[in-house]
Coordinates of C-alpha atoms in Angstrom, one line a residue:
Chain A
X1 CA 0.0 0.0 0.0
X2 CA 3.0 2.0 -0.1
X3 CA 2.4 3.4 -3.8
X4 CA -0.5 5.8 -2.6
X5 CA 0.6 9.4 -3.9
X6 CA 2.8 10.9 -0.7
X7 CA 1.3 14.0 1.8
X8 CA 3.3 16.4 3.8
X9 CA 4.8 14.6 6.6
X10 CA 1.7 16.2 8.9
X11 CA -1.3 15.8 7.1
X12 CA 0.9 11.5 6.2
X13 CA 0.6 11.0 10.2
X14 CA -2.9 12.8 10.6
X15 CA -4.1 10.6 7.6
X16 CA -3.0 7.2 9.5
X17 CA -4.0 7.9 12.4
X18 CA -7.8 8.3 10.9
X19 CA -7.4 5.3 9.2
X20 CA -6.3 3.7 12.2
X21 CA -9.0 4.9 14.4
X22 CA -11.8 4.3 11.2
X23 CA -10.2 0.7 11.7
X24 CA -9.7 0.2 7.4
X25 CA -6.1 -0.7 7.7
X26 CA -5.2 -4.8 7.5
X27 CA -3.5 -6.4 10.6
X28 CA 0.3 -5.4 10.5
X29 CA -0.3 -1.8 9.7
X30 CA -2.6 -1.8 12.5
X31 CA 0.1 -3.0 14.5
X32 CA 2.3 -0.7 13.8
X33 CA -0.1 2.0 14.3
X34 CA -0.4 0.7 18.1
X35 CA 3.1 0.1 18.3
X36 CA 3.6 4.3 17.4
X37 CA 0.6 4.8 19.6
X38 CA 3.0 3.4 22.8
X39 CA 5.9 5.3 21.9
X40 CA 4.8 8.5 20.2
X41 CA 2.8 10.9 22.1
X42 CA 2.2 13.3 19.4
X43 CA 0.5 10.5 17.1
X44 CA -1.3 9.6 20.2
X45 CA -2.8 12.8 20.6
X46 CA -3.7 13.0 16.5
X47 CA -5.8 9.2 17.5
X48 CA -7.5 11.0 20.6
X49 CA -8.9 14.0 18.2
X50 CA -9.9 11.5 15.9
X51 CA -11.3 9.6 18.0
X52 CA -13.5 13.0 18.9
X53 CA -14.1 13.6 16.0
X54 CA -15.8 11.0 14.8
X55 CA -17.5 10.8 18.5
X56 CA -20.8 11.8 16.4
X57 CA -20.9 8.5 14.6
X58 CA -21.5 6.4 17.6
X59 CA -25.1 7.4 17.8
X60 CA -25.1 4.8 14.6
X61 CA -25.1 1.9 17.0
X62 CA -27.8 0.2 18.3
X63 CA -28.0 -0.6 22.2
X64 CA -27.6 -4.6 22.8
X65 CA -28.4 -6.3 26.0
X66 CA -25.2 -7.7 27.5
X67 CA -26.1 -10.6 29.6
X68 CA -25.5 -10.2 33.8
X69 CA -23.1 -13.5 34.2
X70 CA -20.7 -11.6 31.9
X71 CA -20.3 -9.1 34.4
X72 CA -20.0 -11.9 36.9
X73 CA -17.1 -13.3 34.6
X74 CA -15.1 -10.2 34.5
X75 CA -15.5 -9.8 38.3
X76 CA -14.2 -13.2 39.1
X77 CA -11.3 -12.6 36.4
X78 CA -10.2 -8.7 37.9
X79 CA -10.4 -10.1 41.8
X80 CA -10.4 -13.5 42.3
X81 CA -9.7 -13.8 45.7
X82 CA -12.3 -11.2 47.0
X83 CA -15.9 -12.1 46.4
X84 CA -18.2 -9.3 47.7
X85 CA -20.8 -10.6 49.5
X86 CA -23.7 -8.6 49.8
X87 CA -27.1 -9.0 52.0
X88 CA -27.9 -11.2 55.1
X89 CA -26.9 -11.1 58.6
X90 CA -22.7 -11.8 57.3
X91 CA -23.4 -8.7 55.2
X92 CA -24.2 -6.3 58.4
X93 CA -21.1 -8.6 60.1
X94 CA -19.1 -7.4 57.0
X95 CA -20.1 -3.5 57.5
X96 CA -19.5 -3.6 61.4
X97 CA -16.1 -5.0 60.8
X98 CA -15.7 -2.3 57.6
X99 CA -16.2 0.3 60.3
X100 CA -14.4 -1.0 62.9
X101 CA -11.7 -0.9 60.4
X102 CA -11.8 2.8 58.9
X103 CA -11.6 3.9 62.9
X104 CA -8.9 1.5 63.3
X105 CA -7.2 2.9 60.6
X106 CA -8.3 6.4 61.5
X107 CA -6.2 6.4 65.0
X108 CA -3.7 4.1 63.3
X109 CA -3.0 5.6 59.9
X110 CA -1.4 9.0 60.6
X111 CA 1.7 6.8 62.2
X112 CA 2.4 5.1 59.8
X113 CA 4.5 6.0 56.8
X114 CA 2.8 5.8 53.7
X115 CA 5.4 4.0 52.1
X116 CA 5.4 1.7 48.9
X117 CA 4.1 -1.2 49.1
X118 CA 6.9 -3.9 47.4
X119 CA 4.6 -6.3 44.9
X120 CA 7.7 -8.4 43.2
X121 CA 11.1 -8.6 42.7
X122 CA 11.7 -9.9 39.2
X123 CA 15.4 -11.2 38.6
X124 CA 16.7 -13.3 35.2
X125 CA 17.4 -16.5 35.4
X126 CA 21.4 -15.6 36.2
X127 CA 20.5 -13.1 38.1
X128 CA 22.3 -10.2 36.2
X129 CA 19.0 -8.0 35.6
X130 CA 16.3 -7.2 38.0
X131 CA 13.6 -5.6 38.4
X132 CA 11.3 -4.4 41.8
X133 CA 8.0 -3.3 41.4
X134 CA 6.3 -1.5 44.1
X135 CA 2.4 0.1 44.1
X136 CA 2.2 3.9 45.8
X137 CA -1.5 5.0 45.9
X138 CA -2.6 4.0 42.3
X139 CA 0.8 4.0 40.4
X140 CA 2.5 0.6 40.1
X141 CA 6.2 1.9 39.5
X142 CA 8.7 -1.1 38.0
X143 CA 12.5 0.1 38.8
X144 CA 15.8 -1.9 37.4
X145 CA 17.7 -2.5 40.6
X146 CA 20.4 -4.4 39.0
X147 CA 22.2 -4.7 35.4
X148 CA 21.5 -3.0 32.0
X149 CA 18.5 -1.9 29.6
X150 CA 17.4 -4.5 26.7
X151 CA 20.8 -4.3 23.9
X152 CA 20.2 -1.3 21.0
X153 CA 17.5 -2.1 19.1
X154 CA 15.4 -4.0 21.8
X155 CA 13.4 -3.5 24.4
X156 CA 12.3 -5.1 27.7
X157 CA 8.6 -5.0 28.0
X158 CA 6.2 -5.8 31.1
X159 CA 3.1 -7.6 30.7
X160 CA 0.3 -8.4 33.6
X161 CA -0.9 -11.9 33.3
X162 CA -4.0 -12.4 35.1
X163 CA -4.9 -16.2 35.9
X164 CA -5.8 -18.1 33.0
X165 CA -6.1 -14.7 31.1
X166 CA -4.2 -13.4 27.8
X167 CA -1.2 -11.1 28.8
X168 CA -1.8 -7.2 28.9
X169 CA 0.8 -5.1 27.9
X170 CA 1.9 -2.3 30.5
X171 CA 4.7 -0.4 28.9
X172 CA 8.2 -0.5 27.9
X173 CA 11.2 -0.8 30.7
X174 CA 13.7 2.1 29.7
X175 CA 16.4 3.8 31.8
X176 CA 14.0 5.7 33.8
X177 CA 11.2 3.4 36.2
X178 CA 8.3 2.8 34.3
X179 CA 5.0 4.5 36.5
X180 CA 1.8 3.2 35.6
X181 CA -1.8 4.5 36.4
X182 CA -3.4 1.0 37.0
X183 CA -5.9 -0.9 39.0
X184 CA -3.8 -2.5 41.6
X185 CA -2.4 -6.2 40.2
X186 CA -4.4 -9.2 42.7
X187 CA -2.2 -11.6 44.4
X188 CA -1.6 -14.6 42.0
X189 CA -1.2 -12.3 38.9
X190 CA 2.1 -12.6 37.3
X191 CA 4.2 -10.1 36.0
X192 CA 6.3 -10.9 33.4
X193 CA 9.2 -8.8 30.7
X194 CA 9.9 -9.7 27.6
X195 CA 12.7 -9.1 25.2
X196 CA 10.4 -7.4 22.2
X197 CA 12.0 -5.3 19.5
X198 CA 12.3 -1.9 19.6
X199 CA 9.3 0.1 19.9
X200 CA 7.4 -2.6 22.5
X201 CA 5.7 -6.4 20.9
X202 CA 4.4 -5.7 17.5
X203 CA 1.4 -8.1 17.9
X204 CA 0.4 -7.0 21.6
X205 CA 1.2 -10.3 22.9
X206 CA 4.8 -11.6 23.4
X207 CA 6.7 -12.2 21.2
X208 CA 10.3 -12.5 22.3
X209 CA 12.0 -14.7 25.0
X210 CA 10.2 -14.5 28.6
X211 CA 13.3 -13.4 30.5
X212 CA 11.8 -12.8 33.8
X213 CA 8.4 -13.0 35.9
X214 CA 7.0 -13.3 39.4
X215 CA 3.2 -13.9 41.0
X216 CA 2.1 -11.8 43.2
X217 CA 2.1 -12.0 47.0
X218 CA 4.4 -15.2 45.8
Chain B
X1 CA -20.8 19.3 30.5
X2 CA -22.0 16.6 32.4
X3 CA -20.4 13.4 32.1
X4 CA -21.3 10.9 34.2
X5 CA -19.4 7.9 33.0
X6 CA -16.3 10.4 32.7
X7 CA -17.2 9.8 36.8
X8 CA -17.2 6.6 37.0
X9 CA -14.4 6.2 34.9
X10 CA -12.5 8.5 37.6
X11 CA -13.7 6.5 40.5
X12 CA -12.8 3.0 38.9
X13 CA -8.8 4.6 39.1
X14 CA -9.5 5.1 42.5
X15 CA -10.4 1.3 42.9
X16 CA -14.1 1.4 43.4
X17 CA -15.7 -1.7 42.5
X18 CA -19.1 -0.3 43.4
X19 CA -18.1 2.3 40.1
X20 CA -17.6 -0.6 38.1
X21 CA -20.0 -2.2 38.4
X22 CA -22.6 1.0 37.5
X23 CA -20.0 1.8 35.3
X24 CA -20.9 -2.1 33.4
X25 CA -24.8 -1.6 34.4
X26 CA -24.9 1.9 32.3
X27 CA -22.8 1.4 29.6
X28 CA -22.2 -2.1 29.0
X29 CA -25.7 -2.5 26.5
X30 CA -23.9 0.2 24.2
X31 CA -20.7 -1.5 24.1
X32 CA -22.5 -4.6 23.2
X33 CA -23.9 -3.2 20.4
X34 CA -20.6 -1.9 19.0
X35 CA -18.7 -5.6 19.3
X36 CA -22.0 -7.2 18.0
X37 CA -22.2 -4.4 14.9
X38 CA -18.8 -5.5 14.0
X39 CA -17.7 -9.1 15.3
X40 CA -21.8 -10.5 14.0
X41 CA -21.2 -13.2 16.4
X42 CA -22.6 -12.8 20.1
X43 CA -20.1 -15.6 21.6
X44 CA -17.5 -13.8 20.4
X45 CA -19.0 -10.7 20.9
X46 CA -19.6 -11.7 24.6
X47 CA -16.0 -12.9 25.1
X48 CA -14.9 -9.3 23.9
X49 CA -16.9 -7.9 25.9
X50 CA -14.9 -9.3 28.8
X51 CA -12.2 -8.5 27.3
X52 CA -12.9 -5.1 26.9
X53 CA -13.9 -3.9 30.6
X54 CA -11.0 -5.7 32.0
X55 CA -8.8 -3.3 30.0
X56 CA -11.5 -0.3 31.2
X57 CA -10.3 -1.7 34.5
X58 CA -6.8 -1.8 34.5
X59 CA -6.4 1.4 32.3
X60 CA -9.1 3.8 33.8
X61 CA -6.3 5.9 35.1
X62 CA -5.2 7.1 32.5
X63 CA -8.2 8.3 30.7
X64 CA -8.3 12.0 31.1
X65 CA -11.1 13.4 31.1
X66 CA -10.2 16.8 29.6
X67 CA -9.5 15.6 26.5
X68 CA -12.6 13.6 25.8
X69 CA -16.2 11.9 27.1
X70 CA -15.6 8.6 28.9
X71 CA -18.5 7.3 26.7
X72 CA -15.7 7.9 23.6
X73 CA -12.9 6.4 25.5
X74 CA -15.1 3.3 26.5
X75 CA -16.2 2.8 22.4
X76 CA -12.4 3.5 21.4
X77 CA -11.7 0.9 23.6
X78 CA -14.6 -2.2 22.3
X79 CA -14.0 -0.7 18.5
X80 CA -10.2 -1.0 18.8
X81 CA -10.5 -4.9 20.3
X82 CA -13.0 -5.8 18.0
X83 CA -11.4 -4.4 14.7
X84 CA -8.2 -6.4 16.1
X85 CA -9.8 -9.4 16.6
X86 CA -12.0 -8.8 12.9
X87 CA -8.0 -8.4 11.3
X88 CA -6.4 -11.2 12.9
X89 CA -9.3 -13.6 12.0
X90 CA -8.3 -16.3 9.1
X91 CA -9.9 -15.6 5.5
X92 CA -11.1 -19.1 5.7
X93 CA -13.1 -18.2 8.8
X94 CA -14.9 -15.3 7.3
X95 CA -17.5 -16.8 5.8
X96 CA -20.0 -14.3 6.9
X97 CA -17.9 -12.0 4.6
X98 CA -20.3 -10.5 2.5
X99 CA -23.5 -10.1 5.0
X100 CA -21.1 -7.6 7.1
X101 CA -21.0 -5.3 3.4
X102 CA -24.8 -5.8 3.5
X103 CA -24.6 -4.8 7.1
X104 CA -23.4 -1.3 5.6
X105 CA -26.4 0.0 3.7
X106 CA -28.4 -1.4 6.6
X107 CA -27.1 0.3 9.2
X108 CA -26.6 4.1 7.6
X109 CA -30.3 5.7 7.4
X110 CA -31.0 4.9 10.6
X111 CA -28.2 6.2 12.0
X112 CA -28.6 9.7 10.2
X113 CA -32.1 10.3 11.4
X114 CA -30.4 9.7 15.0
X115 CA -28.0 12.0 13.9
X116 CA -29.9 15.0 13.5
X117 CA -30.8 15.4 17.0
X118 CA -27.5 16.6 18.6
X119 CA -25.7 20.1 17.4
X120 CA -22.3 18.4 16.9
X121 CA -23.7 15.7 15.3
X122 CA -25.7 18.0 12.7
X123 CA -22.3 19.6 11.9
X124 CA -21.1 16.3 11.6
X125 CA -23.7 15.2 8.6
X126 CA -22.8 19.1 6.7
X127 CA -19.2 17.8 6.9
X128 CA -20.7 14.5 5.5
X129 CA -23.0 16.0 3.0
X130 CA -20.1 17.8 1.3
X131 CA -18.2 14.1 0.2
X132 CA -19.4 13.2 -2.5
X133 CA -21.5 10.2 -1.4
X134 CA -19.8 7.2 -2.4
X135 CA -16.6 8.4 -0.4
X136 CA -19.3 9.7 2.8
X137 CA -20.8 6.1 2.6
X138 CA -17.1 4.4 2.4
X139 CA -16.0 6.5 5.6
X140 CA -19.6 5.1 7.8
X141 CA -19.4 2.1 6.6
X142 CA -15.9 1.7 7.8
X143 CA -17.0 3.3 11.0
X144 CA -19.7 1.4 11.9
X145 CA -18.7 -1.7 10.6
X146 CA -15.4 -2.3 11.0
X147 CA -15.0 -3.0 6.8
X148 CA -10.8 -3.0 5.5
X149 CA -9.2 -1.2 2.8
X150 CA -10.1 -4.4 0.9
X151 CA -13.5 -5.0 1.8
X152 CA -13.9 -1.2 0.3
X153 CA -12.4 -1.6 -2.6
X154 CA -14.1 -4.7 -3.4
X155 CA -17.5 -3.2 -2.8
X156 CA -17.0 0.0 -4.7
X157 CA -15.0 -2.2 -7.2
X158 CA -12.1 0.0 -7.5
X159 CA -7.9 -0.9 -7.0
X160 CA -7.3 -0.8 -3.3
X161 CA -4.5 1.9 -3.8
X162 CA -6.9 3.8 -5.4
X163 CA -9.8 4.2 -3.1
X164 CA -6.9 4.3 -0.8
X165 CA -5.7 7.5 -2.0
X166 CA -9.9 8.9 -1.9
X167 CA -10.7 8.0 1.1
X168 CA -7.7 9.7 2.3
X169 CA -8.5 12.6 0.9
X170 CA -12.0 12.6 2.3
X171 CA -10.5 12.2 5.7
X172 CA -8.4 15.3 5.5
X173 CA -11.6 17.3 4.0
X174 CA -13.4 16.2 6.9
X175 CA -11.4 17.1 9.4
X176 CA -10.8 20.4 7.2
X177 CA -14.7 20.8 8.2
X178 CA -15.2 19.9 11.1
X179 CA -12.2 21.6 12.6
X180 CA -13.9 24.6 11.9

């Protein structure tokens, strides 16, 4: 598709991106459009004003029941280990202990130092890279604290696993700590980097060597 | 304005299950129709869904609500997954190839007498009016739909490189307009 008649560089990168958020282009263009997306902010921003723009359009769709037990499905994927239990004499148990809880932490809290909380240490197998990641009031940060960055020309990306779930991508692991805005990761989620090639996975799975990973609360 | 799922959306970053779970009671119908609209299949359509508030979940913080409706963010999101999942399916398994193109002509009148309603959405249909309407009706379709570069080329039975070129045109006119 190369032989289309060029633009200036500008309107070229403001004509992708449409495409990309109209959804016309085949699968590795797409890719590469989301692999841009991750690393260049100002093609980002040209997706998020076309996504605006076309805002309009979505009256076009038609409402469709989703069934309940889907949301039940998501729930039990997201927190698996805290089912909310609602109702019944355990529920008003629940709230009494809730509250004797938030006073609890009410006297309590102000002593103690709102530190980060340490998630997973992630090491290679010999050892020579690692990584920590710690959670800080709704930022999971991932620091190297030991060894080098992925060689030229590659990259070391982090993915969240939940259990039986597809990996999510959560950025790329560069010089500086990567700081993410996330729901906090569950215990018996696994983190996991992978060696992708430059510019993060071009398939938003992995694709290169798993070189590291830890569960949660492991 | 008001947006209350931009709300929501804030309070799922905060970790506010409660939030999710009016955010999946008040939004969840329209999201369906979007991956039903484009995957056709509700299995699969279901499994996206999944799929696609998980990743609500884990990325609400970092929608930002100044630079668009949560309702937008929320379709980008179930549009995006669904289009990937259209693209990465196997030609052999598209057999219901040709009822998504009829899916186009089906789906376009009744979406433009919605449209009239709104303000930006009239301004939207000007911009539309002034394509000429093959290229207007290539640009829904693709929308709505979810159609490729090469299911648009074989339904207005032109090269791909060529309705390539027009529809990219048409995009910059349209944003040409509506910028305005």
């Amino acid at each position: 598709m190369s032989d289309t008649p060029a633009l200036p560089p500008d309107d070229e990168s403001d004509a992708l991106a449409a495409e990309y958020v109209l959804g016309v282009l085949d699968l590795p263009e797409r890719l590469s459009a989301e692999a841009r997306l991750r690393t260049d902010r100002a093609f980002a921003e040209r997706v998020a004003r076309w996504e605006n723009r076309f805002a309009p359009l979505n009256e076009g769709y038609e409402d469709a029941p989703a069934p309940p037990e889907v949301f039940a499905r998501i729930e039990a994927r997201l927190f698996p280990r805290a089912p909310l239990r609602r109702g019944g004499w355990l529920g008003w148990a629940l709230a009494g202990l809730a509250a004797a809880v938030a006073v609890l932490a009410f006297v309590f809290l102000p002593l103690l130092q709102p530190g980060p909380e340490h998630l997973a240490r992630l090491a290679a197998q010999d050892g020579a890279t690692a990584y920590e990641a710690t959670w800080v009031e709704g930022d999971l940060t991932i620091t190297r604290v030991a060894g080098d960055p992925a060689p030229q020309g590659q990259v070391h990306e982090l993915w969240l696993i939940p259990p039986g779930g597809a990996p999510v991508a959560l950025g790329l692991l560069e010089s500086a700590p990567l700081t993410i805005a996330t729901a906090k990761p569950q215990a018996g989620w696994t983190l996991a980097v992978s060696l992708e090639p430059a510019g993060g996975s071009p398939t938003g799975q992995p694709t290169g060597p798993v070189i590291m990973a830890a569960e949660i609360g492991a | 304005m008001e947006d209350p799922v931009a709300d929501l959306l804030t309070r799922c970053a905060a970790q506010d299950r409660a939030a999710f779970a009016a955010l999946y009671r008040d939004t969840s119908a329209k999201l369906m129709g979007v991956l039903l609209r484009i995957l056709g299949r509700r299995s699969e359509a279901e499994d996206a869904l999944q799929e696609v508030y998980t990743r609500a979940w884990l990325r609400a913080g970092r929608y930002d609500p100044q630079k668009g409706r949560g309702m937008t963010w929320l379709i980008a999101i179930a549009r995006n997954h669904a289009i990937d999942r259209l693209r990465a399916r196997r030609p052999e398994a598209e057999e219901a190839g040709e009822d998504r193109l009829a899916l186009v002509a089906d789906a376009t009148p009744r979406a433009e007498t919605r449209l009239v309603a709104l303000g930006e959405v009239a301004r939207m249909r000007d911009c539309f009016d002034r394509l000429e309407p093959d290229r207007a009706e290539a640009v829904r379709g693709a929308y709505l739909v979810g159609l490729s570069y090469a299911e648009l080329a074989a339904r207005h039975a032109v090269p791909l490189n060529t309705l390539r070129t027009w529809l990219r045109r048409s995009l910059l006119r349209l944003r040409e307009c509506l910028d305005q």
